[in-house]
Structure formats: C-alpha cells, structure tokens
C-alpha cells in the first residue's frame, strides 16, 4: 500500500527530481567615497547583520574590493540590490550593490 506521503508514490518521485532554485550572491563593491559607517549601517539594515559582523564584511569589501552580503533566491536578491541601490542614491553615496549566481 502507498500513501500520499510515501516517497515511492509517483508524485513524490517526481518531486525529488525537481532541481532546487538557483541562488544568487548579493555583493557590495568598494569605492573611495562612501563612508565606512554608512556601509556598516546598510549591512545592518538590509542584511540583518549585527554591528560586529557588518564591520567585518565592510572591512573585507574595503580591503579586497568586494564582499558577499548574503545568498538568496532570485527575487529576494534582486529586491536587496534595488533597495540598497535606492537607499545609497537617496543618501548621495556611490555605493554599488550587485548580484551574481552562486
Ligand atoms: N572605501 C571606503 C572608504 O574608505 C569604504 C567602503 C567600504 C566603501 C565598503 C564601499 O562597499 C564599500 N571610505
């Protein structure tokens, strides 16, 4: 006998073959003008980081040129990029936020 929750049923076997959704890294890029404190506040506000983690990520971007803020499905990643870009523009900072497939 099979029940709807039995993994041997046709529906469940099909589900196991469905690929997981592609994931996207959201990254900040370094520049010479955005204040460090503003970048830390962005990482706290939009990526849910505590102050210590946000400071570590900001310094990594500052030293290495880019750094990952989080990894999300396409729609969430695209929304983060839009929100951070709009917020930075509103504050007249050139901070760049981009995404790429993880
Ligand atoms: N390089 C900037 C400065 O020296 C700080 C900075 C860090 C800017 C991270 C952007 O994504 C960034 N004020």
mmCIF file of N, CA, C and O and ligand atoms in Angstrom:
data_model
loop_
_atom_site.group_PDB
_atom_site.id
_atom_site.type_symbol
_atom_site.label_atom_id
_atom_site.label_comp_id
_atom_site.label_asym_id
_atom_site.label_seq_id
_atom_site.Cartn_x
_atom_site.Cartn_y
_atom_site.Cartn_z
ATOM 1 N N UNK A 1 0.841 -1.222 0.000
ATOM 2 C CA UNK A 1 0.000 0.000 0.000
ATOM 3 C C UNK A 1 0.869 1.262 0.000
ATOM 4 O O UNK A 1 1.895 1.329 0.668
ATOM 5 N N UNK A 2 0.429 2.276 -0.736
ATOM 6 C CA UNK A 2 1.146 3.552 -0.691
ATOM 7 C C UNK A 2 0.204 4.636 -0.185
ATOM 8 O O UNK A 2 -0.986 4.593 -0.433
ATOM 9 N N UNK A 3 0.771 5.588 0.548
ATOM 10 C CA UNK A 3 0.001 6.748 0.999
ATOM 11 C C UNK A 3 0.583 7.975 0.298
ATOM 12 O O UNK A 3 1.680 7.905 -0.277
ATOM 13 N N UNK A 4 -0.111 9.106 0.308
ATOM 14 C CA UNK A 4 0.423 10.304 -0.371
ATOM 15 C C UNK A 4 1.800 10.721 0.146
ATOM 16 O O UNK A 4 2.561 11.371 -0.563
ATOM 17 N N UNK A 5 2.138 10.338 1.399
ATOM 18 C CA UNK A 5 3.444 10.742 1.936
ATOM 19 C C UNK A 5 4.544 9.710 1.700
ATOM 20 O O UNK A 5 5.696 9.925 2.057
ATOM 21 N N UNK A 6 4.188 8.595 1.110
ATOM 22 C CA UNK A 6 5.180 7.556 0.844
ATOM 23 C C UNK A 6 6.073 7.994 -0.324
ATOM 24 O O UNK A 6 5.574 8.285 -1.405
ATOM 25 N N UNK A 7 7.397 8.080 -0.123
ATOM 26 C CA UNK A 7 8.281 8.567 -1.192
ATOM 27 C C UNK A 7 8.271 7.672 -2.431
ATOM 28 O O UNK A 7 8.792 8.061 -3.473
ATOM 29 N N UNK A 8 7.665 6.492 -2.342
ATOM 30 C CA UNK A 8 7.628 5.638 -3.528
ATOM 31 C C UNK A 8 6.446 5.970 -4.439
ATOM 32 O O UNK A 8 6.334 5.427 -5.520
ATOM 33 N N UNK A 9 5.542 6.859 -4.004
ATOM 34 C CA UNK A 9 4.439 7.243 -4.900
ATOM 35 C C UNK A 9 4.993 8.074 -6.049
ATOM 36 O O UNK A 9 6.045 8.711 -5.938
ATOM 37 N N UNK A 10 4.273 8.083 -7.179
ATOM 38 C CA UNK A 10 4.738 8.779 -8.382
ATOM 39 C C UNK A 10 4.984 10.260 -8.105
ATOM 40 O O UNK A 10 6.011 10.811 -8.467
ATOM 41 N N UNK A 11 4.036 10.916 -7.409
ATOM 42 C CA UNK A 11 4.155 12.356 -7.179
ATOM 43 C C UNK A 11 5.436 12.674 -6.417
ATOM 44 O O UNK A 11 6.173 13.595 -6.767
ATOM 45 N N UNK A 12 5.750 11.884 -5.385
ATOM 46 C CA UNK A 12 6.950 12.152 -4.593
ATOM 47 C C UNK A 12 8.217 11.899 -5.409
ATOM 48 O O UNK A 12 9.184 12.647 -5.315
ATOM 49 N N UNK A 13 8.192 10.859 -6.227
ATOM 50 C CA UNK A 13 9.390 10.575 -7.023
ATOM 51 C C UNK A 13 9.663 11.720 -8.010
ATOM 52 O O UNK A 13 10.790 12.112 -8.210
ATOM 53 N N UNK A 14 8.600 12.289 -8.560
ATOM 54 C CA UNK A 14 8.785 13.433 -9.459
ATOM 55 C C UNK A 14 9.362 14.621 -8.690
ATOM 56 O O UNK A 14 10.272 15.284 -9.155
ATOM 57 N N UNK A 15 8.841 14.835 -7.488
ATOM 58 C CA UNK A 15 9.301 15.978 -6.698
ATOM 59 C C UNK A 15 10.804 15.879 -6.426
ATOM 60 O O UNK A 15 11.529 16.865 -6.470
ATOM 61 N N UNK A 16 11.299 14.679 -6.146
ATOM 62 C CA UNK A 16 12.721 14.511 -5.854
ATOM 63 C C UNK A 16 13.599 14.858 -7.054
ATOM 64 O O UNK A 16 14.763 15.158 -6.897
ATOM 65 N N UNK A 17 13.047 14.839 -8.262
ATOM 66 C CA UNK A 17 13.839 15.153 -9.456
ATOM 67 C C UNK A 17 13.820 16.647 -9.796
ATOM 68 O O UNK A 17 14.538 17.077 -10.669
ATOM 69 N N UNK A 18 12.979 17.432 -9.079
ATOM 70 C CA UNK A 18 12.911 18.874 -9.340
ATOM 71 C C UNK A 18 14.177 19.529 -8.794
ATOM 72 O O UNK A 18 14.556 19.287 -7.646
ATOM 73 N N UNK A 19 14.836 20.340 -9.629
ATOM 74 C CA UNK A 19 16.081 20.990 -9.194
ATOM 75 C C UNK A 19 15.773 22.077 -8.171
ATOM 76 O O UNK A 19 14.759 22.759 -8.282
ATOM 77 N N UNK A 20 16.666 22.278 -7.197
ATOM 78 C CA UNK A 20 16.475 23.412 -6.291
ATOM 79 C C UNK A 20 16.607 24.718 -7.085
ATOM 80 O O UNK A 20 17.313 24.735 -8.109
ATOM 81 N N UNK A 21 15.969 25.806 -6.634
ATOM 82 C CA UNK A 21 16.056 27.062 -7.392
ATOM 83 C C UNK A 21 17.489 27.580 -7.392
ATOM 84 O O UNK A 21 18.214 27.389 -6.407
ATOM 85 N N UNK A 22 17.926 28.246 -8.473
ATOM 86 C CA UNK A 22 19.257 28.853 -8.463
ATOM 87 C C UNK A 22 19.328 29.919 -7.377
ATOM 88 O O UNK A 22 18.333 30.592 -7.099
ATOM 89 N N UNK A 23 20.499 30.058 -6.761
ATOM 90 C CA UNK A 23 20.682 31.039 -5.693
ATOM 91 C C UNK A 23 21.664 32.112 -6.177
ATOM 92 O O UNK A 23 22.523 31.844 -7.027
ATOM 93 N N UNK A 24 21.521 33.295 -5.595
ATOM 94 C CA UNK A 24 22.317 34.452 -6.049
ATOM 95 C C UNK A 24 23.023 35.100 -4.869
ATOM 96 O O UNK A 24 22.399 35.349 -3.827
ATOM 97 N N UNK A 25 24.319 35.370 -5.070
ATOM 98 C CA UNK A 25 25.094 36.131 -4.084
ATOM 99 C C UNK A 25 24.813 37.610 -4.294
ATOM 100 O O UNK A 25 24.926 38.092 -5.424
ATOM 101 N N UNK A 26 24.478 38.308 -3.216
ATOM 102 C CA UNK A 26 24.384 39.769 -3.274
ATOM 103 C C UNK A 26 25.678 40.316 -2.695
ATOM 104 O O UNK A 26 26.104 39.906 -1.609
ATOM 105 N N UNK A 27 26.328 41.203 -3.448
ATOM 106 C CA UNK A 27 27.643 41.711 -3.056
ATOM 107 C C UNK A 27 27.691 43.230 -3.037
ATOM 108 O O UNK A 27 26.986 43.887 -3.806
ATOM 109 N N UNK A 28 28.537 43.755 -2.164
ATOM 110 C CA UNK A 28 28.862 45.180 -2.201
ATOM 111 C C UNK A 28 30.222 45.333 -2.859
ATOM 112 O O UNK A 28 31.104 44.473 -2.700
ATOM 113 N N UNK A 29 30.378 46.429 -3.601
ATOM 114 C CA UNK A 29 31.656 46.758 -4.226
ATOM 115 C C UNK A 29 32.278 47.940 -3.487
ATOM 116 O O UNK A 29 31.574 48.835 -3.005
ATOM 117 N N UNK A 30 33.600 47.947 -3.430
ATOM 118 C CA UNK A 30 34.293 49.061 -2.788
ATOM 119 C C UNK A 30 34.262 50.298 -3.684
ATOM 120 O O UNK A 30 34.133 50.205 -4.912
ATOM 121 N N UNK A 31 34.348 51.452 -3.059
ATOM 122 C CA UNK A 31 34.600 52.714 -3.773
ATOM 123 C C UNK A 31 35.367 53.614 -2.812
ATOM 124 O O UNK A 31 35.547 53.257 -1.645
ATOM 125 N N UNK A 32 35.827 54.768 -3.320
ATOM 126 C CA UNK A 32 36.674 55.635 -2.488
ATOM 127 C C UNK A 32 35.890 56.670 -1.686
ATOM 128 O O UNK A 32 36.498 57.444 -0.935
ATOM 129 N N UNK A 33 34.570 56.717 -1.846
ATOM 130 C CA UNK A 33 33.807 57.855 -1.314
ATOM 131 C C UNK A 33 32.775 57.518 -0.244
ATOM 132 O O UNK A 33 32.511 58.336 0.640
ATOM 133 N N UNK A 34 32.148 56.338 -0.346
ATOM 134 C CA UNK A 34 31.096 56.006 0.634
ATOM 135 C C UNK A 34 31.719 55.854 2.024
ATOM 136 O O UNK A 34 32.693 55.113 2.186
ATOM 137 N N UNK A 35 31.181 56.544 3.029
ATOM 138 C CA UNK A 35 31.755 56.420 4.384
ATOM 139 C C UNK A 35 31.602 54.994 4.923
ATOM 140 O O UNK A 35 30.573 54.331 4.700
ATOM 141 N N UNK A 36 32.638 54.542 5.631
ATOM 142 C CA UNK A 36 32.598 53.200 6.239
ATOM 143 C C UNK A 36 31.350 53.026 7.109
ATOM 144 O O UNK A 36 30.709 51.966 7.099
ATOM 145 N N UNK A 37 31.011 54.040 7.860
ATOM 146 C CA UNK A 37 29.861 53.951 8.776
ATOM 147 C C UNK A 37 28.550 53.733 8.012
ATOM 148 O O UNK A 37 27.667 53.004 8.478
ATOM 149 N N UNK A 38 28.440 54.345 6.829
ATOM 150 C CA UNK A 38 27.227 54.155 6.018
ATOM 151 C C UNK A 38 27.133 52.709 5.542
ATOM 152 O O UNK A 38 26.055 52.104 5.568
ATOM 153 N N UNK A 39 28.262 52.137 5.122
ATOM 154 C CA UNK A 39 28.266 50.740 4.651
ATOM 155 C C UNK A 39 27.865 49.799 5.791
ATOM 156 O O UNK A 39 27.057 48.881 5.604
ATOM 157 N N UNK A 40 28.405 50.047 6.968
ATOM 158 C CA UNK A 40 28.030 49.221 8.135
ATOM 159 C C UNK A 40 26.525 49.317 8.375
ATOM 160 O O UNK A 40 25.846 48.302 8.610
ATOM 161 N N UNK A 41 25.975 50.516 8.284
ATOM 162 C CA UNK A 41 24.532 50.687 8.537
ATOM 163 C C UNK A 41 23.700 49.975 7.471
ATOM 164 O O UNK A 41 22.645 49.408 7.782
ATOM 165 N N UNK A 42 24.166 49.964 6.224
ATOM 166 C CA UNK A 42 23.466 49.247 5.147
ATOM 167 C C UNK A 42 23.447 47.743 5.439
ATOM 168 O O UNK A 42 22.411 47.073 5.285
ATOM 169 N N UNK A 43 24.580 47.209 5.864
ATOM 170 C CA UNK A 43 24.661 45.765 6.141
ATOM 171 C C UNK A 43 23.753 45.384 7.315
ATOM 172 O O UNK A 43 23.144 44.310 7.317
ATOM 173 N N UNK A 44 23.612 46.272 8.273
ATOM 174 C CA UNK A 44 22.715 46.013 9.404
ATOM 175 C C UNK A 44 21.251 46.125 8.974
ATOM 176 O O UNK A 44 20.421 45.279 9.310
ATOM 177 N N UNK A 45 20.946 47.174 8.205
ATOM 178 C CA UNK A 45 19.545 47.480 7.858
ATOM 179 C C UNK A 45 18.965 46.487 6.847
ATOM 180 O O UNK A 45 17.822 46.064 6.991
ATOM 181 N N UNK A 46 19.750 46.123 5.826
ATOM 182 C CA UNK A 46 19.189 45.317 4.731
ATOM 183 C C UNK A 46 19.593 43.845 4.789
ATOM 184 O O UNK A 46 18.975 43.013 4.115
ATOM 185 N N UNK A 47 20.638 43.522 5.558
ATOM 186 C CA UNK A 47 21.104 42.138 5.569
ATOM 187 C C UNK A 47 21.058 41.529 6.975
ATOM 188 O O UNK A 47 21.589 40.431 7.193
ATOM 189 N N UNK A 48 20.446 42.223 7.908
ATOM 190 C CA UNK A 48 20.182 41.679 9.240
ATOM 191 C C UNK A 48 21.426 41.346 10.047
ATOM 192 O O UNK A 48 21.379 40.503 10.942
ATOM 193 N N UNK A 49 22.549 41.994 9.731
ATOM 194 C CA UNK A 49 23.790 41.697 10.473
ATOM 195 C C UNK A 49 23.857 42.516 11.746
ATOM 196 O O UNK A 49 23.391 43.654 11.795
ATOM 197 N N UNK A 50 24.502 41.940 12.750
ATOM 198 C CA UNK A 50 24.867 42.709 13.938
ATOM 199 C C UNK A 50 26.036 43.626 13.590
ATOM 200 O O UNK A 50 26.664 43.485 12.532
ATOM 201 N N UNK A 51 26.331 44.560 14.505
ATOM 202 C CA UNK A 51 27.350 45.561 14.222
ATOM 203 C C UNK A 51 28.742 44.951 13.963
ATOM 204 O O UNK A 51 29.477 45.399 13.084
ATOM 205 N N UNK A 52 29.077 43.913 14.719
ATOM 206 C CA UNK A 52 30.412 43.306 14.566
ATOM 207 C C UNK A 52 30.571 42.639 13.218
ATOM 208 O O UNK A 52 31.577 42.830 12.518
ATOM 209 N N UNK A 53 29.577 41.830 12.833
ATOM 210 C CA UNK A 53 29.614 41.136 11.549
ATOM 211 C C UNK A 53 29.612 42.159 10.400
ATOM 212 O O UNK A 53 30.367 42.028 9.423
ATOM 213 N N UNK A 54 28.760 43.184 10.534
ATOM 214 C CA UNK A 54 28.669 44.214 9.495
ATOM 215 C C UNK A 54 30.016 44.923 9.320
ATOM 216 O O UNK A 54 30.429 45.221 8.192
ATOM 217 N N UNK A 55 30.709 45.172 10.421
ATOM 218 C CA UNK A 55 32.009 45.843 10.357
ATOM 219 C C UNK A 55 33.040 44.943 9.675
ATOM 220 O O UNK A 55 33.827 45.405 8.834
ATOM 221 N N UNK A 56 33.007 43.640 10.000
ATOM 222 C CA UNK A 56 33.932 42.686 9.353
ATOM 223 C C UNK A 56 33.714 42.645 7.840
ATOM 224 O O UNK A 56 34.677 42.668 7.064
ATOM 225 N N UNK A 57 32.435 42.572 7.417
ATOM 226 C CA UNK A 57 32.136 42.489 5.980
ATOM 227 C C UNK A 57 32.540 43.796 5.285
ATOM 228 O O UNK A 57 33.141 43.785 4.201
ATOM 229 N N UNK A 58 32.241 44.930 5.920
ATOM 230 C CA UNK A 58 32.618 46.226 5.334
ATOM 231 C C UNK A 58 34.130 46.300 5.121
ATOM 232 O O UNK A 58 34.603 46.744 4.054
ATOM 233 N N UNK A 59 34.906 45.853 6.144
ATOM 234 C CA UNK A 59 36.370 45.923 6.030
ATOM 235 C C UNK A 59 36.892 44.971 4.951
ATOM 236 O O UNK A 59 37.857 45.288 4.244
ATOM 237 N N UNK A 60 36.231 43.825 4.795
ATOM 238 C CA UNK A 60 36.616 42.893 3.730
ATOM 239 C C UNK A 60 36.407 43.544 2.363
ATOM 240 O O UNK A 60 37.276 43.469 1.486
ATOM 241 N N UNK A 61 35.264 44.205 2.189
ATOM 242 C CA UNK A 61 34.992 44.893 0.915
ATOM 243 C C UNK A 61 36.022 46.004 0.703
ATOM 244 O O UNK A 61 36.575 46.165 -0.399
ATOM 245 N N UNK A 62 36.286 46.763 1.751
ATOM 246 C CA UNK A 62 37.248 47.871 1.679
ATOM 247 C C UNK A 62 38.632 47.380 1.257
ATOM 248 O O UNK A 62 39.302 48.007 0.433
ATOM 249 N N UNK A 63 39.053 46.218 1.791
ATOM 250 C CA UNK A 63 40.412 45.718 1.522
ATOM 251 C C UNK A 63 40.497 44.905 0.247
ATOM 252 O O UNK A 63 41.532 44.928 -0.449
ATOM 253 N N UNK A 64 39.430 44.165 -0.086
ATOM 254 C CA UNK A 64 39.511 43.201 -1.197
ATOM 255 C C UNK A 64 38.719 43.623 -2.428
ATOM 256 O O UNK A 64 38.791 42.969 -3.465
ATOM 257 N N UNK A 65 37.917 44.691 -2.290
ATOM 258 C CA UNK A 65 37.213 45.215 -3.463
ATOM 259 C C UNK A 65 35.766 44.797 -3.580
ATOM 260 O O UNK A 65 34.967 45.485 -4.225
ATOM 261 N N UNK A 66 35.428 43.650 -2.989
ATOM 262 C CA UNK A 66 34.034 43.189 -2.991
ATOM 263 C C UNK A 66 33.832 42.190 -1.865
ATOM 264 O O UNK A 66 34.802 41.636 -1.336
ATOM 265 N N UNK A 67 32.583 41.970 -1.519
ATOM 266 C CA UNK A 67 32.297 41.015 -0.448
ATOM 267 C C UNK A 67 30.842 40.606 -0.491
ATOM 268 O O UNK A 67 29.967 41.387 -0.904
ATOM 269 N N UNK A 68 30.584 39.370 -0.080
ATOM 270 C CA UNK A 68 29.234 38.809 -0.116
ATOM 271 C C UNK A 68 28.455 39.248 1.129
ATOM 272 O O UNK A 68 28.932 39.120 2.257
ATOM 273 N N UNK A 69 27.248 39.756 0.895
ATOM 274 C CA UNK A 69 26.360 40.174 1.992
ATOM 275 C C UNK A 69 25.366 39.085 2.345
ATOM 276 O O UNK A 69 24.857 39.036 3.469
ATOM 277 N N UNK A 70 25.020 38.226 1.369
ATOM 278 C CA UNK A 70 24.051 37.162 1.606
ATOM 279 C C UNK A 70 23.773 36.419 0.317
ATOM 280 O O UNK A 70 24.154 36.882 -0.769
ATOM 281 N N UNK A 71 23.134 35.251 0.439
ATOM 282 C CA UNK A 71 22.813 34.407 -0.716
ATOM 283 C C UNK A 71 21.315 34.099 -0.658
ATOM 284 O O UNK A 71 20.824 33.601 0.363
ATOM 285 N N UNK A 72 20.602 34.411 -1.760
ATOM 286 C CA UNK A 72 19.134 34.375 -1.762
ATOM 287 C C UNK A 72 18.606 33.860 -3.096
ATOM 288 O O UNK A 72 19.304 33.932 -4.116
ATOM 289 N N UNK A 73 17.331 33.434 -3.112
ATOM 290 C CA UNK A 73 16.680 33.166 -4.404
ATOM 291 C C UNK A 73 16.609 34.454 -5.236
ATOM 292 O O UNK A 73 16.702 35.567 -4.682
ATOM 293 N N UNK A 74 16.387 34.291 -6.531
ATOM 294 C CA UNK A 74 16.442 35.410 -7.486
ATOM 295 C C UNK A 74 15.635 36.636 -7.054
ATOM 296 O O UNK A 74 16.160 37.760 -7.059
ATOM 297 N N UNK A 75 14.368 36.447 -6.703
ATOM 298 C CA UNK A 75 13.515 37.607 -6.418
ATOM 299 C C UNK A 75 13.973 38.347 -5.167
ATOM 300 O O UNK A 75 13.963 39.586 -5.134
ATOM 301 N N UNK A 76 14.405 37.610 -4.154
ATOM 302 C CA UNK A 76 14.884 38.252 -2.916
ATOM 303 C C UNK A 76 16.181 39.000 -3.199
ATOM 304 O O UNK A 76 16.354 40.158 -2.777
ATOM 305 N N UNK A 77 17.103 38.369 -3.930
ATOM 306 C CA UNK A 77 18.389 39.005 -4.257
ATOM 307 C C UNK A 77 18.157 40.287 -5.056
ATOM 308 O O UNK A 77 18.764 41.335 -4.758
ATOM 309 N N UNK A 78 17.266 40.228 -6.053
ATOM 310 C CA UNK A 78 17.012 41.409 -6.893
ATOM 311 C C UNK A 78 16.408 42.544 -6.066
ATOM 312 O O UNK A 78 16.743 43.722 -6.266
ATOM 313 N N UNK A 79 15.543 42.192 -5.113
ATOM 314 C CA UNK A 79 14.939 43.217 -4.241
ATOM 315 C C UNK A 79 16.003 43.873 -3.360
ATOM 316 O O UNK A 79 16.007 45.093 -3.183
ATOM 317 N N UNK A 80 16.916 43.070 -2.813
ATOM 318 C CA UNK A 80 18.006 43.631 -1.975
ATOM 319 C C UNK A 80 18.843 44.618 -2.794
ATOM 320 O O UNK A 80 19.173 45.717 -2.322
ATOM 321 N N UNK A 81 19.206 44.210 -4.020
ATOM 322 C CA UNK A 81 20.018 45.085 -4.869
ATOM 323 C C UNK A 81 19.284 46.406 -5.118
ATOM 324 O O UNK A 81 19.870 47.493 -4.990
ATOM 325 N N UNK A 82 17.993 46.326 -5.440
ATOM 326 C CA UNK A 82 17.201 47.542 -5.697
ATOM 327 C C UNK A 82 17.112 48.418 -4.448
ATOM 328 O O UNK A 82 17.268 49.642 -4.526
ATOM 329 N N UNK A 83 16.850 47.798 -3.303
ATOM 330 C CA UNK A 83 16.680 48.570 -2.060
ATOM 331 C C UNK A 83 17.977 49.264 -1.657
ATOM 332 O O UNK A 83 17.982 50.441 -1.306
ATOM 333 N N UNK A 84 19.098 48.526 -1.713
ATOM 334 C CA UNK A 84 20.385 49.114 -1.318
ATOM 335 C C UNK A 84 20.782 50.222 -2.298
ATOM 336 O O UNK A 84 21.254 51.292 -1.882
ATOM 337 N N UNK A 85 20.546 49.989 -3.591
ATOM 338 C CA UNK A 85 20.909 50.990 -4.604
ATOM 339 C C UNK A 85 20.090 52.268 -4.407
ATOM 340 O O UNK A 85 20.643 53.381 -4.454
ATOM 341 N N UNK A 86 18.780 52.121 -4.168
ATOM 342 C CA UNK A 86 17.913 53.291 -3.952
ATOM 343 C C UNK A 86 18.321 54.043 -2.680
ATOM 344 O O UNK A 86 18.405 55.282 -2.677
ATOM 345 N N UNK A 87 18.590 53.290 -1.614
ATOM 346 C CA UNK A 87 18.966 53.898 -0.324
ATOM 347 C C UNK A 87 20.288 54.666 -0.449
ATOM 348 O O UNK A 87 20.419 55.783 0.068
ATOM 349 N N UNK A 88 21.253 54.078 -1.155
ATOM 350 C CA UNK A 88 22.553 54.736 -1.333
ATOM 351 C C UNK A 88 22.393 56.012 -2.158
ATOM 352 O O UNK A 88 22.980 57.055 -1.825
ATOM 353 N N UNK A 89 21.601 55.934 -3.216
ATOM 354 C CA UNK A 89 21.341 57.116 -4.059
ATOM 355 C C UNK A 89 20.665 58.222 -3.239
ATOM 356 O O UNK A 89 21.060 59.385 -3.323
ATOM 357 N N UNK A 90 19.658 57.833 -2.457
ATOM 358 C CA UNK A 90 18.950 58.813 -1.605
ATOM 359 C C UNK A 90 19.919 59.571 -0.702
ATOM 360 O O UNK A 90 19.712 60.740 -0.410
ATOM 361 N N UNK A 91 20.967 58.862 -0.261
ATOM 362 C CA UNK A 91 21.941 59.483 0.639
ATOM 363 C C UNK A 91 23.153 60.040 -0.116
ATOM 364 O O UNK A 91 24.163 60.392 0.501
ATOM 365 N N UNK A 92 23.033 60.078 -1.444
ATOM 366 C CA UNK A 92 24.094 60.636 -2.307
ATOM 367 C C UNK A 92 25.445 59.946 -2.132
ATOM 368 O O UNK A 92 26.497 60.587 -2.189
ATOM 369 N N UNK A 93 25.400 58.614 -1.943
ATOM 370 C CA UNK A 93 26.632 57.841 -1.899
ATOM 371 C C UNK A 93 26.696 56.946 -3.143
ATOM 372 O O UNK A 93 25.666 56.451 -3.601
ATOM 373 N N UNK A 94 27.907 56.713 -3.667
ATOM 374 C CA UNK A 94 28.031 55.915 -4.902
ATOM 375 C C UNK A 94 28.114 54.404 -4.679
ATOM 376 O O UNK A 94 28.448 53.658 -5.595
ATOM 377 N N UNK A 95 27.777 53.949 -3.478
ATOM 378 C CA UNK A 95 27.880 52.526 -3.126
ATOM 379 C C UNK A 95 27.168 51.642 -4.164
ATOM 380 O O UNK A 95 25.993 51.865 -4.473
ATOM 381 N N UNK A 96 27.877 50.639 -4.666
ATOM 382 C CA UNK A 96 27.323 49.722 -5.672
ATOM 383 C C UNK A 96 27.004 48.370 -5.036
ATOM 384 O O UNK A 96 27.850 47.787 -4.335
ATOM 385 N N UNK A 97 25.795 47.876 -5.321
ATOM 386 C CA UNK A 97 25.351 46.563 -4.852
ATOM 387 C C UNK A 97 24.974 45.745 -6.084
ATOM 388 O O UNK A 97 24.190 46.217 -6.927
ATOM 389 N N UNK A 98 25.543 44.544 -6.205
ATOM 390 C CA UNK A 98 25.322 43.725 -7.395
ATOM 391 C C UNK A 98 25.011 42.283 -6.986
ATOM 392 O O UNK A 98 25.203 41.899 -5.827
ATOM 393 N N UNK A 99 24.514 41.507 -7.943
ATOM 394 C CA UNK A 99 24.257 40.087 -7.660
ATOM 395 C C UNK A 99 24.826 39.224 -8.769
ATOM 396 O O UNK A 99 24.961 39.653 -9.912
ATOM 397 N N UNK A 100 25.181 37.974 -8.401
ATOM 398 C CA UNK A 100 25.606 37.000 -9.413
ATOM 399 C C UNK A 100 25.231 35.607 -8.933
ATOM 400 O O UNK A 100 25.111 35.365 -7.726
ATOM 401 N N UNK A 101 25.027 34.694 -9.875
ATOM 402 C CA UNK A 101 24.606 33.356 -9.486
ATOM 403 C C UNK A 101 25.669 32.698 -8.607
ATOM 404 O O UNK A 101 26.859 32.801 -8.890
ATOM 405 N N UNK A 102 25.212 32.070 -7.516
ATOM 406 C CA UNK A 102 26.160 31.486 -6.540
ATOM 407 C C UNK A 102 26.766 30.189 -7.070
ATOM 408 O O UNK A 102 26.150 29.494 -7.843
HETATM 409 N N1 LIG B 1 36.471 52.500 0.788
HETATM 410 C C1 LIG B 1 35.519 53.269 1.566
HETATM 411 C C2 LIG B 1 36.262 54.318 2.397
HETATM 412 O O1 LIG B 1 37.460 54.231 2.554
HETATM 413 C C3 LIG B 1 34.662 52.395 2.486
HETATM 414 C C4 LIG B 1 33.804 51.416 1.740
HETATM 415 C C5 LIG B 1 33.705 50.114 2.198
HETATM 416 C C6 LIG B 1 33.070 51.812 0.629
HETATM 417 C C7 LIG B 1 32.893 49.179 1.542
HETATM 418 C C8 LIG B 1 32.250 50.890 -0.052
HETATM 419 O O2 LIG B 1 31.332 48.686 -0.211
HETATM 420 C C9 LIG B 1 32.158 49.592 0.411
HETATM 421 N N2 LIG B 1 35.530 55.299 2.928
#
